PDB file of C-alpha atoms in Angstrom:
ATOM      1  CA  MET A 139     -35.702   3.761   4.703  1.00 43.00           C
ATOM      2  CA  LYS A 140     -35.858   1.956   1.571  1.00 45.00           C
ATOM      3  CA  LYS A 141     -32.013   4.094   0.456  1.00 46.00           C
ATOM      4  CA  ILE A 142     -31.255   3.202   4.290  1.00 38.00           C
ATOM      5  CA  PHE A 143     -31.150  -0.186   3.864  1.00 35.00           C
ATOM      6  CA  ILE A 144     -29.458  -0.240   0.445  1.00 38.00           C
ATOM      7  CA  ILE A 145     -26.709   1.893   1.727  1.00 38.00           C
ATOM      8  CA  LEU A 146     -25.673  -0.336   4.955  1.00 34.00           C
ATOM      9  CA  GLY A 147     -26.189  -3.469   1.787  1.00 37.00           C
ATOM     10  CA  ILE A 148     -23.695  -1.787   0.139  1.00 40.00           C
ATOM     11  CA  LEU A 149     -21.321  -0.976   3.127  1.00 36.00           C
ATOM     12  CA  CYS A 150     -21.765  -4.391   3.973  1.00 36.00           C
ATOM     13  CA  LEU A 151     -20.442  -5.097   0.477  1.00 36.00           C
ATOM     14  CA  SER A 152     -17.965  -3.086   0.791  1.00 41.00           C
ATOM     15  CA  ALA A 153     -16.420  -4.580   4.231  1.00 40.00           C
ATOM     16  CA  GLY A 154     -16.598  -8.023   3.136  1.00 46.00           C
ATOM     17  CA  LEU A 155     -14.792  -7.293  -0.450  1.00 38.00           C
ATOM     18  CA  ALA A 156     -11.760  -5.601   1.685  1.00 43.00           C
ATOM     19  CA  PHE A 157     -11.691  -7.884   4.119  1.00 41.00           C
ATOM     20  CA  SER A 158     -11.415 -11.015   1.740  1.00 44.00           C
ATOM     21  CA  SER A 159      -8.645  -9.373  -0.404  1.00 45.00           C
ATOM     22  CA  GLU A 160      -6.495  -8.556   3.190  1.00 46.00           C
ATOM     23  CA  SER A 161      -6.819 -11.759   2.974  1.00 47.00           C
ATOM     24  CA  ASP A 162      -5.784 -12.564  -0.156  1.00 50.00           C
ATOM     25  CA  SER A 163      -2.801 -10.781   0.265  1.00 56.00           C
ATOM     26  CA  LYS A 164      -1.361 -12.600   2.807  1.00 58.00           C
ATOM     27  CA  ASP A 165      -2.188 -15.693   1.239  1.00 68.00           C
ATOM     28  CA  ASP A 166      -0.138 -14.331  -1.687  1.00 79.00           C
ATOM     29  CA  THR A 167       2.682 -12.839   1.163  1.00 78.00           C
ATOM     30  CA  GLY A 168       3.252 -16.670   2.602  1.00 80.00           C
ATOM     31  CA  ASP A 169       3.104 -18.183  -0.976  1.00 86.00           C
ATOM     32  CA  LYS A 170       5.828 -15.786  -2.007  1.00 86.00           C
ATOM     33  CA  ALA A 171       7.604 -16.302   1.239  1.00 84.00           C
ATOM     34  CA  ILE A 172       7.445 -20.321   0.512  1.00 84.00           C
ATOM     35  CA  GLU A 173       8.159 -19.450  -3.148  1.00 87.00           C
ATOM     36  CA  LEU A 174      11.461 -18.007  -1.934  1.00 84.00           C
ATOM     37  CA  TYR A 175      12.322 -20.405   0.647  1.00 83.00           C
ATOM     38  CA  ASN A 176      12.186 -23.583  -1.702  1.00 84.00           C
ATOM     39  CA  SER A 177      13.866 -21.382  -4.241  1.00 86.00           C
ATOM     40  CA  GLY A 178      16.719 -21.130  -1.769  1.00 83.00           C
ATOM     41  CA  VAL A 179      16.565 -24.908  -0.976  1.00 82.00           C
ATOM     42  CA  ALA A 180      17.554 -26.110  -4.523  1.00 84.00           C
ATOM     43  CA  HIS A 181      20.615 -23.479  -4.700  1.00 81.00           C
ATOM     44  CA  MET A 182      21.570 -24.975  -1.737  1.00 81.00           C
ATOM     45  CA  ASP A 183      20.701 -28.407  -3.054  1.00 82.00           C
ATOM     46  CA  LYS A 184      22.735 -27.789  -6.031  1.00 80.00           C
ATOM     47  CA  ALA A 185      25.508 -26.350  -4.784  1.00 78.00           C
ATOM     48  CA  LYS A 186      25.858 -29.854  -2.623  1.00 77.00           C
ATOM     49  CA  ASP A 187      25.522 -31.847  -5.632  1.00 75.00           C
ATOM     50  CA  ILE A 188      28.428 -29.536  -7.354  1.00 71.00           C
ATOM     51  CA  ILE A 189      30.755 -30.248  -3.456  1.00 67.00           C
ATOM     52  CA  ALA A 190      29.790 -34.231  -4.310  1.00 67.00           C
ATOM     53  CA  VAL A 191      31.090 -34.012  -8.280  1.00 59.00           C
ATOM     54  CA  GLY A 192      33.872 -31.805  -6.879  1.00 54.00           C
ATOM     55  CA  ASP A 193      34.467 -34.636  -3.972  1.00 51.00           C
ATOM     56  CA  SER A 194      34.693 -37.829  -7.034  1.00 49.00           C
ATOM     57  CA  ALA A 195      36.210 -36.002  -9.601  1.00 43.00           C
ATOM     58  CA  PHE A 196      40.018 -37.820 -10.865  1.00 44.00           C
ATOM     59  CA  ALA A 197      41.699 -34.127 -11.320  1.00 43.00           C
ATOM     60  CA  TYR A 198      42.147 -32.415  -8.568  1.00 46.00           C
ATOM     61  CA  ASN A 199      41.978 -28.558 -10.354  1.00 46.00           C
ATOM     62  CA  TYR A 200      38.638 -29.584 -10.536  1.00 50.00           C
ATOM     63  CA  ARG A 201      37.561 -29.722  -6.792  1.00 52.00           C
ATOM     64  CA  ALA A 202      38.739 -25.266  -7.111  1.00 50.00           C
ATOM     65  CA  THR A 203      36.321 -24.677  -9.441  1.00 57.00           C
ATOM     66  CA  SER A 204      33.669 -27.191  -7.929  1.00 65.00           C
ATOM     67  CA  ASP A 205      34.600 -25.244  -4.893  1.00 67.00           C
ATOM     68  CA  ALA A 206      33.554 -21.804  -6.701  1.00 67.00           C
ATOM     69  CA  LYS A 207      30.584 -23.017  -7.663  1.00 75.00           C
ATOM     70  CA  ALA A 208      29.201 -24.429  -5.243  1.00 81.00           C
ATOM     71  CA  THR A 209      29.938 -21.432  -2.751  1.00 85.00           C
ATOM     72  CA  LYS A 210      28.238 -19.122  -6.062  1.00 87.00           C
ATOM     73  CA  GLU A 211      24.788 -21.465  -4.944  1.00 87.00           C
ATOM     74  CA  TYR A 212      25.395 -21.019  -1.345  1.00 89.00           C
ATOM     75  CA  GLU A 213      25.597 -16.888  -1.722  1.00 91.00           C
ATOM     76  CA  LYS A 214      21.972 -17.487  -3.561  1.00 90.00           C
ATOM     77  CA  ALA A 215      20.761 -19.478  -1.498  1.00 89.00           C
ATOM     78  CA  ILE A 216      21.082 -16.983   1.537  1.00 91.00           C
ATOM     79  CA  VAL A 217      19.298 -14.245  -0.444  1.00 91.00           C
ATOM     80  CA  ASP A 218      16.256 -16.713  -1.049  1.00 89.00           C
ATOM     81  CA  PHE A 219      16.211 -17.295   2.449  1.00 87.00           C
ATOM     82  CA  LYS A 220      16.637 -13.874   3.456  1.00 91.00           C
ATOM     83  CA  ASP A 221      13.511 -12.830   0.832  1.00 90.00           C
ATOM     84  CA  ALA A 222      11.501 -15.636   2.949  1.00 90.00           C
ATOM     85  CA  LEU A 223      11.922 -14.251   6.086  1.00 89.00           C
ATOM     86  CA  LYS A 224      10.802 -10.480   4.830  1.00 90.00           C
ATOM     87  CA  LEU A 225       7.717 -12.185   4.079  1.00 89.00           C
ATOM     88  CA  LYS A 226       7.609 -14.647   6.853  1.00 88.00           C
ATOM     89  CA  PRO A 227      10.258 -13.689   9.550  1.00 91.00           C
ATOM     90  CA  ASP A 228       8.735 -16.375  11.783  1.00 90.00           C
ATOM     91  CA  MET A 229      10.071 -19.234   9.282  1.00 90.00           C
ATOM     92  CA  LYS A 230      12.420 -21.231  11.882  1.00 91.00           C
ATOM     93  CA  GLU A 231      12.826 -23.792   8.596  1.00 92.00           C
ATOM     94  CA  ALA A 232      15.072 -20.717   6.337  1.00 90.00           C
ATOM     95  CA  TYR A 233      16.893 -19.438   9.853  1.00 94.00           C
ATOM     96  CA  ASN A 234      18.238 -22.950  10.055  1.00 92.00           C
ATOM     97  CA  ASN A 235      19.379 -23.364   6.451  1.00 90.00           C
ATOM     98  CA  LEU A 236      21.118 -19.693   6.370  1.00 92.00           C
ATOM     99  CA  GLY A 237      22.857 -21.775   9.357  1.00 94.00           C
ATOM    100  CA  TYR A 238      23.529 -24.477   7.053  1.00 91.00           C
ATOM    101  CA  CYS A 239      24.734 -22.144   4.221  1.00 89.00           C
ATOM    102  CA  TYR A 240      27.301 -19.504   6.078  1.00 94.00           C
ATOM    103  CA  ARG A 241      28.634 -22.675   8.007  1.00 93.00           C
ATOM    104  CA  LYS A 242      29.266 -23.970   4.274  1.00 91.00           C
ATOM    105  CA  ILE A 243      31.339 -20.296   3.374  1.00 92.00           C
ATOM    106  CA  GLY A 244      33.358 -20.200   6.663  1.00 94.00           C
ATOM    107  CA  LYS A 245      30.855 -17.663   8.057  1.00 96.00           C
ATOM    108  CA  LEU A 246      30.642 -19.924  11.606  1.00 96.00           C
ATOM    109  CA  GLU A 247      29.668 -16.235  13.374  1.00 98.00           C
ATOM    110  CA  LEU A 248      26.275 -15.947  11.327  1.00 97.00           C
ATOM    111  CA  SER A 249      25.604 -19.310  11.306  1.00 97.00           C
ATOM    112  CA  TYR A 250      25.516 -19.781  15.130  1.00 97.00           C
ATOM    113  CA  LYS A 251      23.262 -16.746  14.926  1.00 98.00           C
ATOM    114  CA  ASN A 252      20.708 -18.165  12.550  1.00 96.00           C
ATOM    115  CA  TYR A 253      20.732 -21.276  13.996  1.00 96.00           C
ATOM    116  CA  MET A 254      19.834 -20.153  17.334  1.00 96.00           C
ATOM    117  CA  ARG A 255      16.730 -18.309  15.692  1.00 96.00           C
ATOM    118  CA  ALA A 256      16.089 -20.377  14.323  1.00 95.00           C
ATOM    119  CA  LEU A 257      15.586 -22.538  17.870  1.00 95.00           C
ATOM    120  CA  LYS A 258      14.265 -18.826  19.382  1.00 95.00           C
ATOM    121  CA  PHE A 259      10.552 -19.836  17.276  1.00 92.00           C
ATOM    122  CA  ASP A 260      10.836 -23.361  18.505  1.00 92.00           C
ATOM    123  CA  PRO A 261      13.502 -24.454  20.856  1.00 92.00           C
ATOM    124  CA  ASN A 262      12.984 -28.305  19.957  1.00 91.00           C
ATOM    125  CA  PHE A 263      13.983 -27.962  16.166  1.00 81.00           C
ATOM    126  CA  ALA A 264      16.736 -29.339  15.323  1.00 68.00           C
TER     127      ALA A 264
END
C-alpha cells in the first residue's frame, strides 16, 4: 500500500512539472514574439528618423541616400514583424505595422492585405 502512494505521489509530481514547463514554454514564445515585435518597431522608427533627416537636409543627393537607408530599415522591420507573427499569429499590431512598412516601400498590395489581416482580428482596430 505504501508503494502505491509513493508511485502516485511521483506521478502527480511529474505531471505537475510537465504542465508547468509547458506553461513556461508558452510564456517564452509570447515573450519572444513581443521582443521581435519591439525590434520591428525600432527599425520602423529608425526608418522614419532617417526620412525626417532626409527631408530636412539641404543637399538633394542626401535624400536618395536617406531613402535607401530608410528602405533597408523598413525591410528589417518587416522581417522582425513576420518573425513575431510566426510565434503569435494573432498579433494584430504586427499585421498593422507590416501594412505600414509595405506601404512605405511601395508594396501597396501587401500593405492592404496586412491592414486587412489586422482588422480581421479586431474590426475596431484602427
